[in-house]
PDB file of C-alpha atoms in Angstrom:
ATOM      1  CA  MET D   1     -59.090 -44.089  27.747  1.00  0.00           C
ATOM      2  CA  GLY D   2     -56.609 -46.981  27.802  1.00  0.00           C
ATOM      3  CA  PHE D   3     -54.061 -48.761  25.601  1.00  0.00           C
ATOM      4  CA  GLY D   4     -56.360 -51.350  24.060  1.00  0.00           C
ATOM      5  CA  ASP D   5     -55.159 -54.962  24.018  1.00  0.00           C
ATOM      6  CA  LEU D   6     -51.579 -54.863  25.336  1.00  0.00           C
ATOM      7  CA  LYS D   7     -50.932 -58.391  24.053  1.00  0.00           C
ATOM      8  CA  SER D   8     -51.474 -57.212  20.481  1.00  0.00           C
ATOM      9  CA  PRO D   9     -49.024 -55.273  18.255  1.00  0.00           C
ATOM     10  CA  THR D  10     -51.524 -52.398  18.048  1.00  0.00           C
ATOM     11  CA  GLY D  11     -51.805 -52.069  21.824  1.00  0.00           C
ATOM     12  CA  LEU D  12     -48.016 -52.194  22.258  1.00  0.00           C
ATOM     13  CA  GLN D  13     -47.604 -49.499  19.593  1.00  0.00           C
ATOM     14  CA  VAL D  14     -50.056 -47.257  21.473  1.00  0.00           C
ATOM     15  CA  LEU D  15     -48.062 -47.869  24.681  1.00  0.00           C
ATOM     16  CA  SER D  16     -44.736 -47.048  23.004  1.00  0.00           C
ATOM     17  CA  ASP D  17     -46.126 -43.844  21.461  1.00  0.00           C
ATOM     18  CA  TYR D  18     -47.557 -42.844  24.857  1.00  0.00           C
ATOM     19  CA  LEU D  19     -44.124 -43.321  26.493  1.00  0.00           C
ATOM     20  CA  ALA D  20     -42.233 -41.360  23.812  1.00  0.00           C
ATOM     21  CA  ASP D  21     -42.085 -38.295  26.099  1.00  0.00           C
ATOM     22  CA  LYS D  22     -42.648 -39.993  29.450  1.00  0.00           C
ATOM     23  CA  SER D  23     -40.587 -42.171  31.783  1.00  0.00           C
ATOM     24  CA  TYR D  24     -43.566 -43.631  33.649  1.00  0.00           C
ATOM     25  CA  ILE D  25     -47.290 -44.278  33.121  1.00  0.00           C
ATOM     26  CA  GLU D  26     -48.137 -41.626  35.722  1.00  0.00           C
ATOM     27  CA  GLY D  27     -45.956 -39.006  37.408  1.00  0.00           C
ATOM     28  CA  TYR D  28     -42.184 -38.945  37.732  1.00  0.00           C
ATOM     29  CA  MET D  29     -41.437 -42.125  39.682  1.00  0.00           C
ATOM     30  CA  PRO D  30     -42.405 -45.819  39.471  1.00  0.00           C
ATOM     31  CA  SER D  31     -45.882 -46.492  40.877  1.00  0.00           C
ATOM     32  CA  GLN D  32     -48.680 -49.044  40.988  1.00  0.00           C
ATOM     33  CA  ALA D  33     -49.826 -47.605  37.643  1.00  0.00           C
ATOM     34  CA  ASP D  34     -46.619 -48.923  36.030  1.00  0.00           C
ATOM     35  CA  MET D  35     -47.081 -52.314  37.671  1.00  0.00           C
ATOM     36  CA  ALA D  36     -50.692 -52.592  36.469  1.00  0.00           C
ATOM     37  CA  VAL D  37     -49.674 -51.951  32.853  1.00  0.00           C
ATOM     38  CA  PHE D  38     -46.460 -54.021  33.170  1.00  0.00           C
ATOM     39  CA  GLU D  39     -48.436 -57.084  34.300  1.00  0.00           C
ATOM     40  CA  ALA D  40     -50.860 -56.628  31.400  1.00  0.00           C
ATOM     41  CA  VAL D  41     -48.002 -56.562  28.874  1.00  0.00           C
ATOM     42  CA  SER D  42     -46.689 -59.934  30.218  1.00  0.00           C
ATOM     43  CA  SER D  43     -43.598 -60.138  27.950  1.00  0.00           C
ATOM     44  CA  PRO D  44     -40.954 -57.706  26.602  1.00  0.00           C
ATOM     45  CA  PRO D  45     -42.128 -55.571  23.662  1.00  0.00           C
ATOM     46  CA  PRO D  46     -40.233 -55.987  20.365  1.00  0.00           C
ATOM     47  CA  ALA D  47     -37.018 -54.009  19.901  1.00  0.00           C
ATOM     48  CA  ASP D  48     -38.496 -51.663  17.299  1.00  0.00           C
ATOM     49  CA  LEU D  49     -40.857 -50.303  19.994  1.00  0.00           C
ATOM     50  CA  CYS D  50     -37.885 -48.848  21.857  1.00  0.00           C
ATOM     51  CA  HIS D  51     -39.842 -46.554  24.215  1.00  0.00           C
ATOM     52  CA  ALA D  52     -42.027 -49.418  25.419  1.00  0.00           C
ATOM     53  CA  LEU D  53     -39.061 -51.818  25.689  1.00  0.00           C
ATOM     54  CA  HIS D  54     -36.981 -49.350  27.711  1.00  0.00           C
ATOM     55  CA  TRP D  55     -39.922 -48.715  30.067  1.00  0.00           C
ATOM     56  CA  TYR D  56     -40.584 -52.474  30.409  1.00  0.00           C
ATOM     57  CA  ASN D  57     -36.957 -53.279  31.337  1.00  0.00           C
ATOM     58  CA  HIS D  58     -36.857 -50.388  33.816  1.00  0.00           C
ATOM     59  CA  VAL D  59     -40.126 -51.330  35.574  1.00  0.00           C
ATOM     60  CA  LYS D  60     -39.094 -55.009  35.645  1.00  0.00           C
ATOM     61  CA  SER D  61     -36.235 -54.043  37.982  1.00  0.00           C
ATOM     62  CA  TYR D  62     -38.857 -52.983  40.579  1.00  0.00           C
ATOM     63  CA  GLU D  63     -40.773 -56.315  40.573  1.00  0.00           C
ATOM     64  CA  LYS D  64     -39.412 -57.485  43.934  1.00  0.00           C
ATOM     65  CA  GLU D  65     -40.491 -54.270  45.672  1.00  0.00           C
ATOM     66  CA  LYS D  66     -43.721 -53.668  43.765  1.00  0.00           C
ATOM     67  CA  ALA D  67     -45.849 -53.868  46.941  1.00  0.00           C
ATOM     68  CA  ARG D  68     -44.024 -50.815  48.292  1.00  0.00           C
ATOM     69  CA  LEU D  69     -44.493 -48.639  45.211  1.00  0.00           C
ATOM     70  CA  PRO D  70     -46.823 -45.655  45.735  1.00  0.00           C
ATOM     71  CA  GLY D  71     -50.374 -45.462  44.470  1.00  0.00           C
ATOM     72  CA  VAL D  72     -53.265 -47.895  44.237  1.00  0.00           C
ATOM     73  CA  LYS D  73     -53.866 -50.047  41.179  1.00  0.00           C
ATOM     74  CA  LYS D  74     -56.830 -49.018  39.064  1.00  0.00           C
ATOM     75  CA  ALA D  75     -58.566 -50.757  36.178  1.00  0.00           C
ATOM     76  CA  LEU D  76     -56.238 -50.971  33.177  1.00  0.00           C
ATOM     77  CA  GLY D  77     -58.587 -48.791  31.139  1.00  0.00           C
ATOM     78  CA  LYS D  78     -57.994 -45.897  33.544  1.00  0.00           C
ATOM     79  CA  TYR D  79     -54.432 -45.471  32.255  1.00  0.00           C
ATOM     80  CA  GLY D  80     -53.104 -44.270  28.911  1.00  0.00           C
ATOM     81  CA  PRO D  81     -54.210 -41.840  26.206  1.00  0.00           C
ATOM     82  CA  ALA D  82     -57.754 -40.531  26.381  1.00  0.00           C
ATOM     83  CA  ASN D  83     -58.551 -41.166  22.710  1.00  0.00           C
ATOM     84  CA  VAL D  84     -58.090 -44.963  22.810  1.00  0.00           C
ATOM     85  CA  GLU D  85     -60.975 -47.303  23.539  1.00  0.00           C
ATOM     86  CA  ASP D  86     -60.408 -49.735  26.398  1.00  0.00           C
ATOM     87  CA  THR D  87     -60.868 -53.240  24.981  1.00  0.00           C
ATOM     88  CA  ALA D  88     -59.130 -55.147  27.784  1.00  0.00           C
ATOM     89  CA  GLU D  89     -62.014 -57.396  28.889  1.00  0.00           C
ATOM     90  CA  SER D  90     -64.004 -54.401  30.047  1.00  0.00           C
ATOM     91  CA  GLY D  91     -67.218 -56.182  31.041  1.00  0.00           C
ATOM     92  CA  ALA D  92     -65.744 -59.126  32.900  1.00  0.00           C
ATOM     93  CA  THR D  93     -63.038 -57.019  34.446  1.00  0.00           C
ATOM     94  CA  ASP D  94     -65.463 -54.405  35.760  1.00  0.00           C
ATOM     95  CA  SER D  95     -67.618 -57.100  37.358  1.00  0.00           C
ATOM     96  CA  LYS D  96     -64.603 -58.782  38.930  1.00  0.00           C
ATOM     97  CA  GLU D  97     -63.275 -55.462  40.216  1.00  0.00           C
ATOM     98  CA  ASP D  98     -66.643 -54.704  41.835  1.00  0.00           C
ATOM     99  CA  ASP D  99     -66.485 -58.051  43.634  1.00  0.00           C
ATOM    100  CA  ASP D 100     -62.904 -57.431  44.702  1.00  0.00           C
ATOM    101  CA  MET D 101     -63.838 -54.033  46.083  1.00  0.00           C
ATOM    102  CA  ASP D 102     -66.641 -55.567  48.158  1.00  0.00           C
ATOM    103  CA  LEU D 103     -64.495 -58.409  49.449  1.00  0.00           C
ATOM    104  CA  PHE D 104     -61.260 -56.549  50.063  1.00  0.00           C
ATOM    105  CA  GLY D 105     -62.261 -52.924  50.479  1.00  0.00           C
ATOM    106  CA  SER D 106     -60.880 -52.610  53.990  1.00  0.00           C
ATOM    107  CA  ASP D 107     -57.540 -54.143  52.952  1.00  0.00           C
ATOM    108  CA  GLU D 108     -57.191 -51.567  50.153  1.00  0.00           C
ATOM    109  CA  GLU D 109     -57.851 -48.765  52.621  1.00  0.00           C
ATOM    110  CA  GLU D 110     -55.164 -50.158  54.927  1.00  0.00           C
ATOM    111  CA  GLU D 111     -52.775 -50.516  51.981  1.00  0.00           C
ATOM    112  CA  SER D 112     -53.447 -46.934  50.969  1.00  0.00           C
ATOM    113  CA  GLU D 113     -52.525 -45.768  54.463  1.00  0.00           C
ATOM    114  CA  GLU D 114     -49.359 -47.876  54.364  1.00  0.00           C
ATOM    115  CA  VAL D 115     -48.413 -46.528  50.929  1.00  0.00           C
ATOM    116  CA  LYS D 116     -49.059 -42.981  52.138  1.00  0.00           C
ATOM    117  CA  ARG D 117     -46.845 -43.550  55.188  1.00  0.00           C
ATOM    118  CA  LEU D 118     -44.017 -44.975  53.029  1.00  0.00           C
ATOM    119  CA  ARG D 119     -44.283 -42.060  50.607  1.00  0.00           C
ATOM    120  CA  GLU D 120     -44.033 -39.555  53.448  1.00  0.00           C
ATOM    121  CA  GLU D 121     -41.010 -41.400  54.877  1.00  0.00           C
ATOM    122  CA  ARG D 122     -39.272 -41.379  51.496  1.00  0.00           C
ATOM    123  CA  LEU D 123     -39.987 -37.698  51.007  1.00  0.00           C
ATOM    124  CA  ALA D 124     -38.604 -36.954  54.473  1.00  0.00           C
ATOM    125  CA  GLN D 125     -35.479 -39.000  53.711  1.00  0.00           C
ATOM    126  CA  TYR D 126     -35.063 -37.231  50.382  1.00  0.00           C
ATOM    127  CA  GLU D 127     -35.400 -33.780  51.919  1.00  0.00           C
ATOM    128  CA  SER D 128     -32.947 -34.728  54.669  1.00  0.00           C
ATOM    129  CA  LYS D 129     -30.419 -36.038  52.156  1.00  0.00           C
ATOM    130  CA  LYS D 130     -30.921 -32.987  49.958  1.00  0.00           C
ATOM    131  CA  ALA D 131     -30.310 -30.666  52.919  1.00  0.00           C
ATOM    132  CA  ARG D 132     -27.049 -32.480  53.774  1.00  0.00           C
ATOM    133  CA  LYS D 133     -25.895 -32.568  50.202  1.00  0.00           C
ATOM    134  CA  GLN D 134     -25.525 -28.890  49.432  1.00  0.00           C
ATOM    135  CA  THR D 135     -22.272 -29.512  47.589  1.00  0.00           C
ATOM    136  CA  VAL D 136     -21.038 -28.740  44.101  1.00  0.00           C
ATOM    137  CA  VAL D 137     -22.699 -30.962  41.503  1.00  0.00           C
ATOM    138  CA  THR D 138     -20.062 -32.725  39.406  1.00  0.00           C
ATOM    139  CA  LYS D 139     -20.833 -33.437  35.773  1.00  0.00           C
ATOM    140  CA  SER D 140     -19.090 -35.372  33.050  1.00  0.00           C
ATOM    141  CA  SER D 141     -19.132 -35.297  29.271  1.00  0.00           C
ATOM    142  CA  ILE D 142     -19.109 -38.829  27.828  1.00  0.00           C
ATOM    143  CA  LEU D 143     -18.526 -39.907  24.231  1.00  0.00           C
ATOM    144  CA  LEU D 144     -19.991 -43.337  23.508  1.00  0.00           C
ATOM    145  CA  ASP D 145     -19.282 -45.741  20.655  1.00  0.00           C
ATOM    146  CA  VAL D 146     -22.341 -47.881  19.925  1.00  0.00           C
ATOM    147  CA  LYS D 147     -21.631 -50.718  17.485  1.00  0.00           C
ATOM    148  CA  PRO D 148     -24.253 -52.520  15.372  1.00  0.00           C
ATOM    149  CA  TRP D 149     -24.245 -56.172  14.359  1.00  0.00           C
ATOM    150  CA  ASP D 150     -23.552 -55.618  10.676  1.00  0.00           C
ATOM    151  CA  ASP D 151     -23.841 -53.223   7.741  1.00  0.00           C
ATOM    152  CA  GLU D 152     -27.566 -53.994   7.359  1.00  0.00           C
ATOM    153  CA  THR D 153     -28.520 -52.651  10.800  1.00  0.00           C
ATOM    154  CA  ASP D 154     -30.907 -49.681  10.670  1.00  0.00           C
ATOM    155  CA  MET D 155     -28.650 -47.036  12.229  1.00  0.00           C
ATOM    156  CA  ALA D 156     -31.428 -44.421  12.393  1.00  0.00           C
ATOM    157  CA  LYS D 157     -33.510 -46.826  14.474  1.00  0.00           C
ATOM    158  CA  LEU D 158     -30.476 -47.694  16.608  1.00  0.00           C
ATOM    159  CA  GLU D 159     -29.928 -44.011  17.411  1.00  0.00           C
ATOM    160  CA  GLU D 160     -33.643 -43.536  18.161  1.00  0.00           C
ATOM    161  CA  CYS D 161     -33.457 -46.392  20.683  1.00  0.00           C
ATOM    162  CA  VAL D 162     -30.369 -44.916  22.355  1.00  0.00           C
ATOM    163  CA  ARG D 163     -31.940 -41.465  22.636  1.00  0.00           C
ATOM    164  CA  SER D 164     -35.121 -42.983  24.098  1.00  0.00           C
ATOM    165  CA  ILE D 165     -33.176 -43.711  27.295  1.00  0.00           C
ATOM    166  CA  GLN D 166     -34.131 -41.109  29.880  1.00  0.00           C
ATOM    167  CA  ALA D 167     -32.747 -40.465  33.357  1.00  0.00           C
ATOM    168  CA  ASP D 168     -32.473 -37.575  35.768  1.00  0.00           C
ATOM    169  CA  SER D 169     -29.563 -35.338  34.629  1.00  0.00           C
ATOM    170  CA  LEU D 170     -28.914 -37.333  31.411  1.00  0.00           C
ATOM    171  CA  VAL D 171     -28.755 -35.011  28.377  1.00  0.00           C
ATOM    172  CA  TRP D 172     -28.047 -36.400  24.905  1.00  0.00           C
ATOM    173  CA  GLY D 173     -25.960 -34.280  22.568  1.00  0.00           C
ATOM    174  CA  SER D 174     -24.593 -34.458  19.039  1.00  0.00           C
ATOM    175  CA  SER D 175     -23.955 -37.696  17.178  1.00  0.00           C
ATOM    176  CA  LYS D 176     -22.401 -38.981  13.982  1.00  0.00           C
ATOM    177  CA  LEU D 177     -21.787 -42.245  12.151  1.00  0.00           C
ATOM    178  CA  VAL D 178     -18.150 -43.370  11.947  1.00  0.00           C
ATOM    179  CA  LEU D 179     -16.947 -45.963   9.448  1.00  0.00           C
ATOM    180  CA  VAL D 180     -15.482 -49.024  11.145  1.00  0.00           C
ATOM    181  CA  GLY D 181     -14.743 -51.164   8.091  1.00  0.00           C
ATOM    182  CA  TYR D 182     -16.359 -53.478   5.546  1.00  0.00           C
ATOM    183  CA  GLY D 183     -19.212 -51.015   5.161  1.00  0.00           C
ATOM    184  CA  ILE D 184     -20.083 -51.135   8.874  1.00  0.00           C
ATOM    185  CA  LYS D 185     -20.589 -47.846  10.709  1.00  0.00           C
ATOM    186  CA  LYS D 186     -20.805 -47.238  14.449  1.00  0.00           C
ATOM    187  CA  LEU D 187     -22.834 -44.551  16.198  1.00  0.00           C
ATOM    188  CA  GLN D 188     -20.714 -42.044  18.103  1.00  0.00           C
ATOM    189  CA  ILE D 189     -22.908 -40.026  20.459  1.00  0.00           C
ATOM    190  CA  GLN D 190     -22.214 -37.416  23.135  1.00  0.00           C
ATOM    191  CA  CYS D 191     -24.024 -37.083  26.452  1.00  0.00           C
ATOM    192  CA  VAL D 192     -23.688 -35.069  29.667  1.00  0.00           C
ATOM    193  CA  VAL D 193     -24.510 -36.597  33.063  1.00  0.00           C
ATOM    194  CA  GLU D 194     -24.333 -35.809  36.757  1.00  0.00           C
ATOM    195  CA  ASP D 195     -21.791 -38.232  38.192  1.00  0.00           C
ATOM    196  CA  ASP D 196     -23.873 -39.113  41.254  1.00  0.00           C
ATOM    197  CA  LYS D 197     -26.949 -39.989  39.205  1.00  0.00           C
ATOM    198  CA  VAL D 198     -25.844 -41.655  35.975  1.00  0.00           C
ATOM    199  CA  GLY D 199     -22.872 -43.942  35.390  1.00  0.00           C
ATOM    200  CA  THR D 200     -21.403 -45.688  32.364  1.00  0.00           C
ATOM    201  CA  ASP D 201     -22.480 -49.108  33.704  1.00  0.00           C
ATOM    202  CA  MET D 202     -26.114 -47.994  33.705  1.00  0.00           C
ATOM    203  CA  LEU D 203     -25.786 -46.577  30.193  1.00  0.00           C
ATOM    204  CA  GLU D 204     -24.183 -49.757  28.891  1.00  0.00           C
ATOM    205  CA  GLU D 205     -26.860 -51.972  30.475  1.00  0.00           C
ATOM    206  CA  GLN D 206     -29.729 -49.980  28.996  1.00  0.00           C
ATOM    207  CA  ILE D 207     -28.185 -49.426  25.556  1.00  0.00           C
ATOM    208  CA  THR D 208     -27.200 -53.078  25.039  1.00  0.00           C
ATOM    209  CA  ALA D 209     -30.742 -54.097  26.037  1.00  0.00           C
ATOM    210  CA  PHE D 210     -31.680 -53.084  22.473  1.00  0.00           C
ATOM    211  CA  ASP D 211     -29.925 -56.224  21.274  1.00  0.00           C
ATOM    212  CA  ALA D 212     -31.802 -56.361  17.979  1.00  0.00           C
ATOM    213  CA  TYR D 213     -29.674 -53.404  16.871  1.00  0.00           C
ATOM    214  CA  VAL D 214     -26.772 -53.067  19.327  1.00  0.00           C
ATOM    215  CA  GLN D 215     -23.827 -55.445  19.485  1.00  0.00           C
ATOM    216  CA  SER D 216     -21.790 -53.532  22.082  1.00  0.00           C
ATOM    217  CA  MET D 217     -21.086 -50.144  23.664  1.00  0.00           C
ATOM    218  CA  ASP D 218     -17.730 -48.614  24.565  1.00  0.00           C
ATOM    219  CA  VAL D 219     -16.702 -45.361  26.236  1.00  0.00           C
ATOM    220  CA  ALA D 220     -14.610 -43.454  23.693  1.00  0.00           C
ATOM    221  CA  ALA D 221     -13.956 -40.395  25.910  1.00  0.00           C
ATOM    222  CA  PHE D 222     -14.804 -39.324  29.457  1.00  0.00           C
ATOM    223  CA  ASN D 223     -14.158 -35.779  30.638  1.00  0.00           C
ATOM    224  CA  LYS D 224     -15.114 -33.965  33.828  1.00  0.00           C
ATOM    225  CA  ILE D 225     -16.889 -30.659  33.304  1.00  0.00           C
TER     226      ILE D 225
END
């Protein structure tokens, strides 16, 4: 089990494939599992590994509050697909982790209690907010224009990167390529979102993060459903 060497192209490819149908390393919210893998990656993955790059940029936004994320960090080899051999300094790491457990075992137990308390508080806040918010959910249909740098940009890869963006209530729809001029085509893609959960600013920030393919993003049409 594991991703292999996350500083190598092979390890990053395994990570990107693993995240193709997932938003996080474990579960449905950021956790210490994401931070453990994020710290092992150490730098942004290349743009062609769009699933890994999107995950990296998203987890990076939680760096300042990483101590409050739920879960307890495990050895890196405990995460990832089961059919990949863990080559991330297994011997030395295991020995060091054993020492850390002996030296700081009580602190980890206290941290686990603190994490558990924070999780319960967040769940209580969520349930309270959910109970108060029994209102009609408003949705919007958005048509986006995503422009490449030039006529040599791989538009299939550009669209794959855009569709790799996942968020609660975000549903990607139909798309087509529209000629802009001089042989350059832009991607025109439809999506449906819940207004309270996904905004155009968030979409623009995450789409333009794929700057190896994307020059800019514009909202072509915005309609309430």
